[in-house]
Amino acid sequence: MSRIKTYDRIVEESLKLFNEHGERNITTNHISAHLGISPGNLYYHFRNKEEIVYQIFRQYRGFISARLAVAEGQALSVDDLVNYLDTAFDAMWRFRFMFYDLPGMLARNAQLQQDYHQFVHTELKGILAGHFREFIRMGLLKMDEADIEPVTLNIWLVVKFWFAFEQTAHPGEPITEADSRRGVRQVLSLLKPYVQPDFLSTFTSLSARYVD
Amino acid sequence: MSRIKTYDRIVEESLKLFNEHGERNITTNHISAHLGISPGNLYYHFRNKEEIVYQIFRQYRGFISARLAVAEGQALSVDDLVNYLDTAFDAMWRFRFMFYDLPGMLARNAQLQQDYHQFVHTELKGILAGHFREFIRMGLLKMDEADIEPVTLNIWLVVKFWFAFEQTAHPGEPITEADSRRGVRQVLSLLKPYVQPDFLSTFTSLSARYVD
């Protein structure tokens, strides 16, 4: 059996517990009991739960950055659009506890708040706008430069709050991967009015992949 | 001075306190102290805080229903579109504490969860779809019948989570009416690709009203 470091196991299993029960309902005692380690051993690696949450956020950021990155001079294709959407919802799914009550969680964790803000409202906004310009240049989408920012923001809002929305639409039921697929379809509906006629059939068959 | 009943004062002042400090941070003791009444007097009217929250939700529902209602056979105008958007954000602003952590609040209040679900996911969805069909019939918007549901849902998502989004974008700053105006512009950006050419200049001057 491979030897996984305690530090990594704490992060990994905390993510599972947070996703399943909500971060507010899980204490460091729950985490150490679940791992079969002493609270002292956990505190050797992390001073408090906020530090674990912060490490999970770093994984989330790394996951998105790596998968949205475009190599210098590389052209995008329609498949890239699909991959970006899959990445967005994959990330939402893997790290879903973060989005159950994001404003509340950020308010309780100053370091997380600062880095989250920097990542999403500065870095990610620029990356997404760059992708849009490339899709416009390719003739896949037709929109004015002034439309890019509000449309990007709408996409971000739908992705970010989709699971919270589904929770109020189906109270008491757990979030499933089918909810993710409905989320992708919902994002595609934001792009649909901008899709150029030549690409419409490709776009329609793309949307069909996400039917429940 | 007009005599306002204690019951109504409790509801009204609770709404103010919840909006200002968040519902989770306010107890029935805070409310009675703020009103200068005894906890016993408050408990004479409400068994617990959840009952107060539920009464506030009833006000919210009544406010929206009254202002979105269309009399039988009455034609809509572009001004109605403006009024509907103002209503949506007016309601968000007046009852903003409800939307800070809606899934969490519903999870703690079974009666509220049931009625909220019935109102939003059944009643309101039908009302909004009816308005869309009327705007299409008037020639203000052009969209397929199949587009109505996803677009309505996108609007609802943006309205509902706008303040939560603004909170993570500007951490620590209170929500203001300027945030509401930005929210209206954001909703208008969802409609823009469907606006018919004849109405585009009206639509543009409409959007300009909501610039900060």
Coordinates of C-alpha atoms in Angstrom, one line a residue:
Chain A
M1 CA 0.0 0.0 0.0
S2 CA 1.3 3.4 -0.9
R3 CA 2.3 5.6 2.0
I4 CA 0.2 8.8 1.8
K5 CA 1.5 11.6 4.0
T6 CA -0.8 12.5 6.9
Y7 CA -0.9 16.1 5.8
D8 CA -2.3 15.1 2.4
R9 CA -4.7 12.6 3.9
I10 CA -6.1 15.3 6.3
V11 CA -6.8 17.6 3.3
E12 CA -8.3 14.9 1.2
E13 CA -10.6 13.4 3.8
S14 CA -11.6 16.8 5.1
L15 CA -12.8 17.7 1.6
K16 CA -14.9 14.5 1.5
L17 CA -16.4 15.3 4.9
F18 CA -17.1 18.9 4.1
N19 CA -18.8 18.0 0.8
E20 CA -20.9 15.4 2.5
H21 CA -21.9 17.2 5.7
G22 CA -21.2 20.9 5.1
E23 CA -18.1 22.6 6.4
R24 CA -19.9 24.2 9.4
N25 CA -21.0 20.8 10.7
I26 CA -17.5 19.3 10.7
T27 CA -14.9 20.1 13.5
T28 CA -11.2 19.2 13.6
N29 CA -12.3 16.5 16.1
H30 CA -14.5 14.9 13.5
I31 CA -11.7 15.0 11.0
S32 CA -9.1 13.3 13.4
A33 CA -11.6 10.7 14.5
H34 CA -12.5 9.9 10.9
L35 CA -8.8 9.5 10.0
G36 CA -8.1 7.5 13.2
I37 CA -5.4 9.9 14.3
S38 CA -5.1 11.9 17.5
P39 CA -6.3 15.6 17.6
G40 CA -2.7 16.4 18.6
N41 CA -1.4 14.8 15.4
L42 CA -3.9 16.9 13.3
Y43 CA -2.8 20.1 15.2
Y44 CA 0.8 19.3 14.4
H45 CA -0.1 19.8 10.7
F46 CA -2.9 22.5 10.9
R47 CA -3.4 25.1 13.6
N48 CA -7.2 25.1 12.9
K49 CA -9.9 24.1 10.5
E50 CA -9.5 27.4 8.5
E51 CA -6.0 26.3 7.5
I52 CA -7.4 23.1 6.1
V53 CA -10.1 25.0 4.2
Y54 CA -7.5 27.3 2.9
Q55 CA -5.4 24.4 1.5
I56 CA -8.5 23.0 -0.2
F57 CA -9.0 26.3 -1.8
R58 CA -5.4 26.2 -3.1
Q59 CA -6.2 22.9 -4.7
Y60 CA -9.3 24.4 -6.3
R61 CA -7.4 27.3 -7.7
G62 CA -4.7 25.0 -9.0
F63 CA -7.2 22.7 -10.7
I64 CA -9.0 25.6 -12.5
S65 CA -5.8 27.5 -13.5
A66 CA -4.2 24.4 -15.0
R67 CA -7.2 23.4 -17.0
L68 CA -8.1 26.9 -18.3
A69 CA -4.6 27.8 -19.2
V70 CA -3.9 28.4 -22.9
A71 CA -0.4 28.0 -24.3
E72 CA 1.1 31.1 -25.9
G73 CA -0.1 31.3 -29.6
Q74 CA -2.3 28.1 -29.3
A75 CA -5.6 28.4 -31.2
L76 CA -8.8 27.3 -29.5
S77 CA -11.4 24.9 -30.9
V78 CA -15.0 24.2 -30.2
D79 CA -13.8 21.2 -28.1
D80 CA -12.0 23.7 -25.9
L81 CA -15.3 25.4 -25.1
V82 CA -16.7 22.0 -24.0
N83 CA -13.6 21.3 -21.9
Y84 CA -13.9 24.7 -20.2
L85 CA -17.5 24.0 -19.2
D86 CA -16.6 20.6 -18.0
T87 CA -13.8 22.0 -16.0
A88 CA -16.0 24.6 -14.4
F89 CA -18.6 22.1 -13.3
D90 CA -16.0 19.5 -12.4
A91 CA -14.5 22.0 -10.1
M92 CA -17.9 22.9 -8.7
W93 CA -18.6 19.3 -8.0
R94 CA -15.3 18.3 -6.5
F95 CA -15.2 21.4 -4.2
R96 CA -19.0 21.8 -3.8
F97 CA -18.9 22.5 0.0
M98 CA -17.3 25.8 -0.8
F99 CA -20.3 27.1 -2.6
Y100 CA -23.1 26.1 -0.2
D101 CA -22.6 29.4 1.7
L102 CA -19.6 31.1 0.1
P103 CA -20.1 34.6 1.5
G104 CA -20.4 33.2 5.1
M105 CA -17.3 31.0 4.7
L106 CA -15.2 33.9 3.3
A107 CA -16.3 36.1 6.2
R108 CA -14.9 33.6 8.7
N109 CA -11.5 33.2 7.0
A110 CA -9.6 36.4 6.2
Q111 CA -6.7 34.8 4.3
L112 CA -9.1 32.8 2.2
Q113 CA -11.2 35.9 1.5
Q114 CA -8.2 37.8 0.3
D115 CA -6.9 35.1 -2.0
Y116 CA -10.3 34.1 -3.3
H117 CA -11.0 37.7 -4.2
Q118 CA -7.7 38.1 -6.0
F119 CA -8.2 34.8 -7.9
V120 CA -11.8 35.2 -9.0
H121 CA -12.3 38.9 -9.4
T122 CA -8.9 39.7 -11.0
E123 CA -7.1 36.7 -12.4
L124 CA -10.0 34.5 -13.6
K125 CA -11.9 37.4 -15.0
G126 CA -9.0 38.2 -17.3
I127 CA -8.6 34.5 -18.4
L128 CA -12.3 34.2 -19.3
A129 CA -12.3 37.5 -21.2
G130 CA -9.3 36.2 -23.2
H131 CA -11.1 33.0 -24.1
F132 CA -14.2 35.0 -25.2
R133 CA -12.1 37.1 -27.5
E134 CA -10.6 34.0 -29.1
F135 CA -14.1 32.4 -29.6
I136 CA -15.2 35.7 -31.2
R137 CA -12.1 35.8 -33.4
M138 CA -12.7 32.2 -34.5
G139 CA -16.3 33.2 -35.6
L140 CA -17.9 30.9 -33.1
L141 CA -19.5 33.7 -31.2
K142 CA -20.6 37.1 -32.3
M143 CA -20.8 39.8 -29.7
D144 CA -19.6 43.4 -29.1
E145 CA -16.5 43.9 -26.9
A146 CA -18.8 45.7 -24.4
D147 CA -20.9 42.5 -24.0
I148 CA -18.0 40.4 -22.9
E149 CA -17.9 41.6 -19.3
P150 CA -21.6 41.2 -18.5
V151 CA -21.9 37.8 -20.2
T152 CA -18.8 36.5 -18.5
L153 CA -20.2 37.7 -15.2
N154 CA -23.6 36.0 -15.9
I155 CA -21.8 32.7 -16.6
W156 CA -19.8 33.1 -13.4
L157 CA -22.9 33.7 -11.4
V158 CA -24.8 30.7 -12.8
V159 CA -21.8 28.4 -12.3
K160 CA -21.1 29.7 -8.8
F161 CA -24.6 29.6 -7.4
W162 CA -26.0 26.7 -9.4
F163 CA -25.8 24.2 -6.6
A164 CA -27.2 26.6 -4.0
F165 CA -30.1 27.2 -6.4
E166 CA -30.7 23.4 -6.9
Q167 CA -30.7 23.0 -3.1
T168 CA -33.6 25.4 -2.7
A169 CA -35.4 23.9 -5.8
H170 CA -35.1 20.4 -4.3
P171 CA -34.8 20.9 -0.6
G172 CA -33.3 18.0 1.4
E173 CA -32.0 16.2 -1.6
P174 CA -28.3 15.8 -2.1
I175 CA -26.5 17.4 -5.0
T176 CA -25.8 15.0 -7.8
E177 CA -23.8 14.9 -11.0
A178 CA -27.1 15.3 -12.9
D179 CA -27.3 18.7 -11.3
S180 CA -23.9 19.5 -12.7
R181 CA -25.1 18.6 -16.2
R182 CA -28.2 20.8 -15.8
G183 CA -25.8 23.5 -14.8
V184 CA -23.7 23.1 -18.0
R185 CA -27.0 23.3 -20.1
Q186 CA -27.9 26.5 -18.2
V187 CA -24.6 28.1 -19.0
L188 CA -24.9 27.1 -22.7
S189 CA -28.3 28.9 -22.7
L190 CA -26.4 32.1 -21.9
L191 CA -24.1 31.6 -24.9
K192 CA -26.8 30.4 -27.4
P193 CA -28.0 33.8 -28.6
Y194 CA -24.4 34.7 -29.5
V195 CA -23.6 31.5 -31.5
Q196 CA -23.0 32.2 -35.2
P197 CA -25.2 30.3 -37.7
D198 CA -22.3 28.2 -39.0
F199 CA -21.7 26.8 -35.6
L200 CA -25.3 26.4 -34.5
S201 CA -25.6 22.7 -35.3
T202 CA -22.3 21.9 -33.5
F203 CA -23.5 23.9 -30.6
T204 CA -26.8 22.1 -30.5
S205 CA -25.2 18.6 -30.5
L206 CA -22.8 19.9 -27.8
S207 CA -25.8 20.9 -25.6
A208 CA -27.4 17.5 -26.2
R209 CA -24.5 15.8 -24.4
Y210 CA -25.7 17.3 -21.2
V211 CA -29.2 16.1 -21.3
D212 CA -30.0 14.1 -18.1
Chain B
M1 CA -48.6 59.5 17.0
S2 CA -50.3 56.5 15.3
R3 CA -50.6 53.4 17.4
I4 CA -48.7 50.6 15.6
K5 CA -49.6 47.2 17.0
T6 CA -46.8 45.3 18.8
Y7 CA -47.1 42.4 16.4
D8 CA -46.4 44.6 13.4
R9 CA -43.6 46.4 15.1
I10 CA -41.9 43.2 15.9
V11 CA -42.0 42.1 12.2
E12 CA -40.9 45.5 10.9
E13 CA -38.0 46.0 13.3
S14 CA -36.9 42.4 13.0
L15 CA -36.6 42.9 9.3
K16 CA -34.4 46.0 9.9
L17 CA -32.2 44.1 12.3
F18 CA -31.9 41.0 10.1
N19 CA -30.9 43.2 7.1
E20 CA -28.3 45.1 9.1
H21 CA -26.7 42.3 11.0
G22 CA -27.8 39.0 9.3
E23 CA -30.6 36.8 10.7
R24 CA -28.2 34.3 12.3
N25 CA -26.6 37.0 14.5
I26 CA -30.0 38.3 15.8
T27 CA -31.8 36.5 18.6
T28 CA -35.4 37.1 20.0
N29 CA -33.6 38.8 23.0
H30 CA -31.9 41.3 20.6
I31 CA -35.3 42.0 19.0
S32 CA -37.2 42.6 22.3
A33 CA -34.3 44.7 23.7
H34 CA -34.3 46.8 20.5
L35 CA -38.1 47.3 20.8
G36 CA -37.9 48.0 24.5
I37 CA -40.4 45.2 25.3
S38 CA -40.0 42.2 27.5
P39 CA -39.0 38.8 26.0
G40 CA -42.4 37.5 27.4
N41 CA -44.3 40.1 25.4
L42 CA -42.5 39.0 22.2
Y43 CA -43.2 35.3 23.0
Y44 CA -46.9 36.2 23.4
H45 CA -46.9 37.1 19.7
F46 CA -44.3 34.7 18.3
R47 CA -43.2 31.3 19.6
N48 CA -39.7 31.7 18.1
K49 CA -37.6 33.6 15.6
E50 CA -38.5 31.3 12.8
E51 CA -42.1 32.4 13.0
I52 CA -41.0 36.1 12.6
V53 CA -38.9 35.1 9.6
Y54 CA -41.9 33.3 8.2
Q55 CA -44.1 36.4 8.5
I56 CA -41.4 38.5 6.8
F57 CA -41.4 35.9 3.9
R58 CA -45.2 36.4 3.6
Q59 CA -44.7 40.1 3.2
Y60 CA -42.0 39.4 0.5
R61 CA -44.4 37.1 -1.3
G62 CA -47.3 39.6 -1.1
F63 CA -45.1 42.4 -2.3
I64 CA -43.9 40.5 -5.4
S65 CA -47.3 39.0 -6.2
A66 CA -49.1 42.4 -6.1
R67 CA -46.5 44.1 -8.3
L68 CA -46.1 41.4 -10.9
A69 CA -49.8 40.7 -11.3
V70 CA -51.4 41.6 -14.7
A71 CA -55.1 42.2 -14.9
E72 CA -57.0 39.9 -17.2
G73 CA -56.8 41.1 -20.8
Q74 CA -54.4 44.0 -20.0
A75 CA -51.7 44.6 -22.5
L76 CA -48.1 45.1 -21.3
S77 CA -45.8 47.9 -22.4
V78 CA -42.0 48.5 -22.3
D79 CA -42.6 50.5 -19.1
D80 CA -43.9 47.3 -17.5
L81 CA -40.6 45.6 -18.2
V82 CA -38.9 48.4 -16.3
N83 CA -41.4 48.2 -13.5
Y84 CA -40.9 44.4 -13.2
L85 CA -37.2 44.8 -12.9
D86 CA -37.5 47.5 -10.3
T87 CA -39.9 45.3 -8.4
A88 CA -37.4 42.4 -8.4
F89 CA -34.6 44.5 -7.1
D90 CA -36.8 46.5 -4.7
A91 CA -37.8 43.2 -3.2
M92 CA -34.2 42.0 -3.1
W93 CA -33.2 45.2 -1.3
R94 CA -36.1 45.4 1.2
F95 CA -35.7 41.7 2.1
R96 CA -32.0 41.3 1.5
F97 CA -31.2 39.3 4.6
M98 CA -33.2 36.4 3.1
F99 CA -30.7 36.1 0.3
Y100 CA -27.4 36.2 2.2
D101 CA -27.6 32.4 2.9
L102 CA -30.9 31.3 1.5
P103 CA -30.2 27.5 1.4
G104 CA -29.1 27.6 5.0
M105 CA -32.1 29.6 6.2
L106 CA -34.5 27.3 4.4
A107 CA -32.9 24.2 5.9
R108 CA -33.6 25.7 9.4
N109 CA -37.3 26.5 8.8
A110 CA -39.5 23.7 7.4
Q111 CA -42.7 25.8 6.9
L112 CA -40.7 28.5 5.2
Q113 CA -39.0 25.9 2.9
Q114 CA -42.2 24.5 1.8
D115 CA -43.9 27.8 1.1
Y116 CA -40.8 29.3 -0.5
H117 CA -40.5 26.4 -2.8
Q118 CA -44.2 26.5 -3.8
F119 CA -44.1 30.3 -4.4
V120 CA -40.8 30.5 -6.4
H121 CA -40.6 27.2 -8.3
T122 CA -44.3 26.9 -9.2
E123 CA -46.2 30.1 -8.9
L124 CA -43.6 32.7 -9.9
K125 CA -42.1 30.6 -12.7
G126 CA -45.6 30.6 -14.4
I127 CA -46.1 34.3 -13.9
L128 CA -42.7 35.2 -15.4
A129 CA -43.2 32.8 -18.4
G130 CA -46.5 34.6 -19.0
H131 CA -44.8 38.0 -19.0
F132 CA -42.2 36.7 -21.5
R133 CA -44.8 35.4 -23.9
E134 CA -46.5 38.8 -23.8
F135 CA -43.2 40.6 -24.5
I136 CA -42.6 38.2 -27.4
R137 CA -46.2 38.8 -28.8
M138 CA -45.7 42.6 -28.6
G139 CA -42.5 42.2 -30.7
L140 CA -40.2 43.5 -28.0
L141 CA -38.3 40.3 -27.7
K142 CA -37.7 37.5 -30.2
M143 CA -37.1 34.1 -28.8
D144 CA -38.2 30.5 -29.2
E145 CA -40.7 29.1 -26.8
A146 CA -38.0 26.6 -25.7
D147 CA -35.7 29.5 -24.7
I148 CA -38.2 31.0 -22.2
E149 CA -37.5 28.6 -19.4
P150 CA -33.7 28.7 -19.4
V151 CA -33.7 32.5 -19.8
T152 CA -36.3 33.0 -17.0
L153 CA -34.1 30.7 -14.8
N154 CA -31.0 32.7 -15.6
I155 CA -32.8 35.9 -14.7
W156 CA -34.0 34.4 -11.4
L157 CA -30.5 33.1 -10.6
V158 CA -28.9 36.5 -11.2
V159 CA -31.5 38.4 -9.2
K160 CA -31.4 35.9 -6.3
F161 CA -27.7 35.6 -5.9
W162 CA -26.6 39.1 -6.9
F163 CA -26.1 40.4 -3.4
A164 CA -24.3 37.3 -2.4
F165 CA -22.0 37.8 -5.4
E166 CA -21.4 41.4 -4.5
Q167 CA -20.5 40.4 -1.0
T168 CA -17.7 38.2 -2.2
A169 CA -16.6 40.8 -4.8
H170 CA -16.4 43.6 -2.2
P171 CA -15.8 41.7 1.1
G172 CA -16.7 43.6 4.3
E173 CA -18.6 46.4 2.5
P174 CA -22.3 46.7 3.1
I175 CA -24.8 46.2 0.3
T176 CA -26.0 49.4 -1.2
E177 CA -28.7 50.6 -3.6
A178 CA -25.9 51.1 -6.2
D179 CA -25.5 47.3 -6.0
S180 CA -29.2 46.9 -6.8
R181 CA -28.8 49.1 -9.9
R182 CA -25.8 47.1 -11.1
G183 CA -28.0 44.0 -10.6
V184 CA -30.7 45.5 -12.9
R185 CA -28.1 46.2 -15.6
Q186 CA -26.9 42.6 -15.2
V187 CA -30.4 41.3 -15.8
L188 CA -30.8 43.6 -18.8
S189 CA -27.7 42.1 -20.3
L190 CA -29.5 38.7 -20.2
L191 CA -32.3 40.1 -22.3
K192 CA -30.3 42.3 -24.7
P193 CA -29.5 39.6 -27.3
Y194 CA -33.3 38.9 -27.6
V195 CA -34.4 42.6 -28.1
Q196 CA -35.8 43.3 -31.5
P197 CA -34.2 46.0 -33.6
D198 CA -37.2 48.4 -33.3
F199 CA -37.0 48.4 -29.6
L200 CA -33.2 48.5 -29.3
S201 CA -32.9 52.3 -28.7
T202 CA -35.7 52.2 -26.1
F203 CA -33.9 49.3 -24.5
T204 CA -30.6 51.1 -24.5
S205 CA -32.0 54.3 -22.8
L206 CA -33.7 52.0 -20.3
S207 CA -30.4 50.4 -19.4
A208 CA -28.8 53.9 -19.1
R209 CA -31.1 54.7 -16.2
Y210 CA -29.3 52.1 -14.1
V211 CA -25.8 53.4 -14.5
D212 CA -24.2 54.2 -11.1

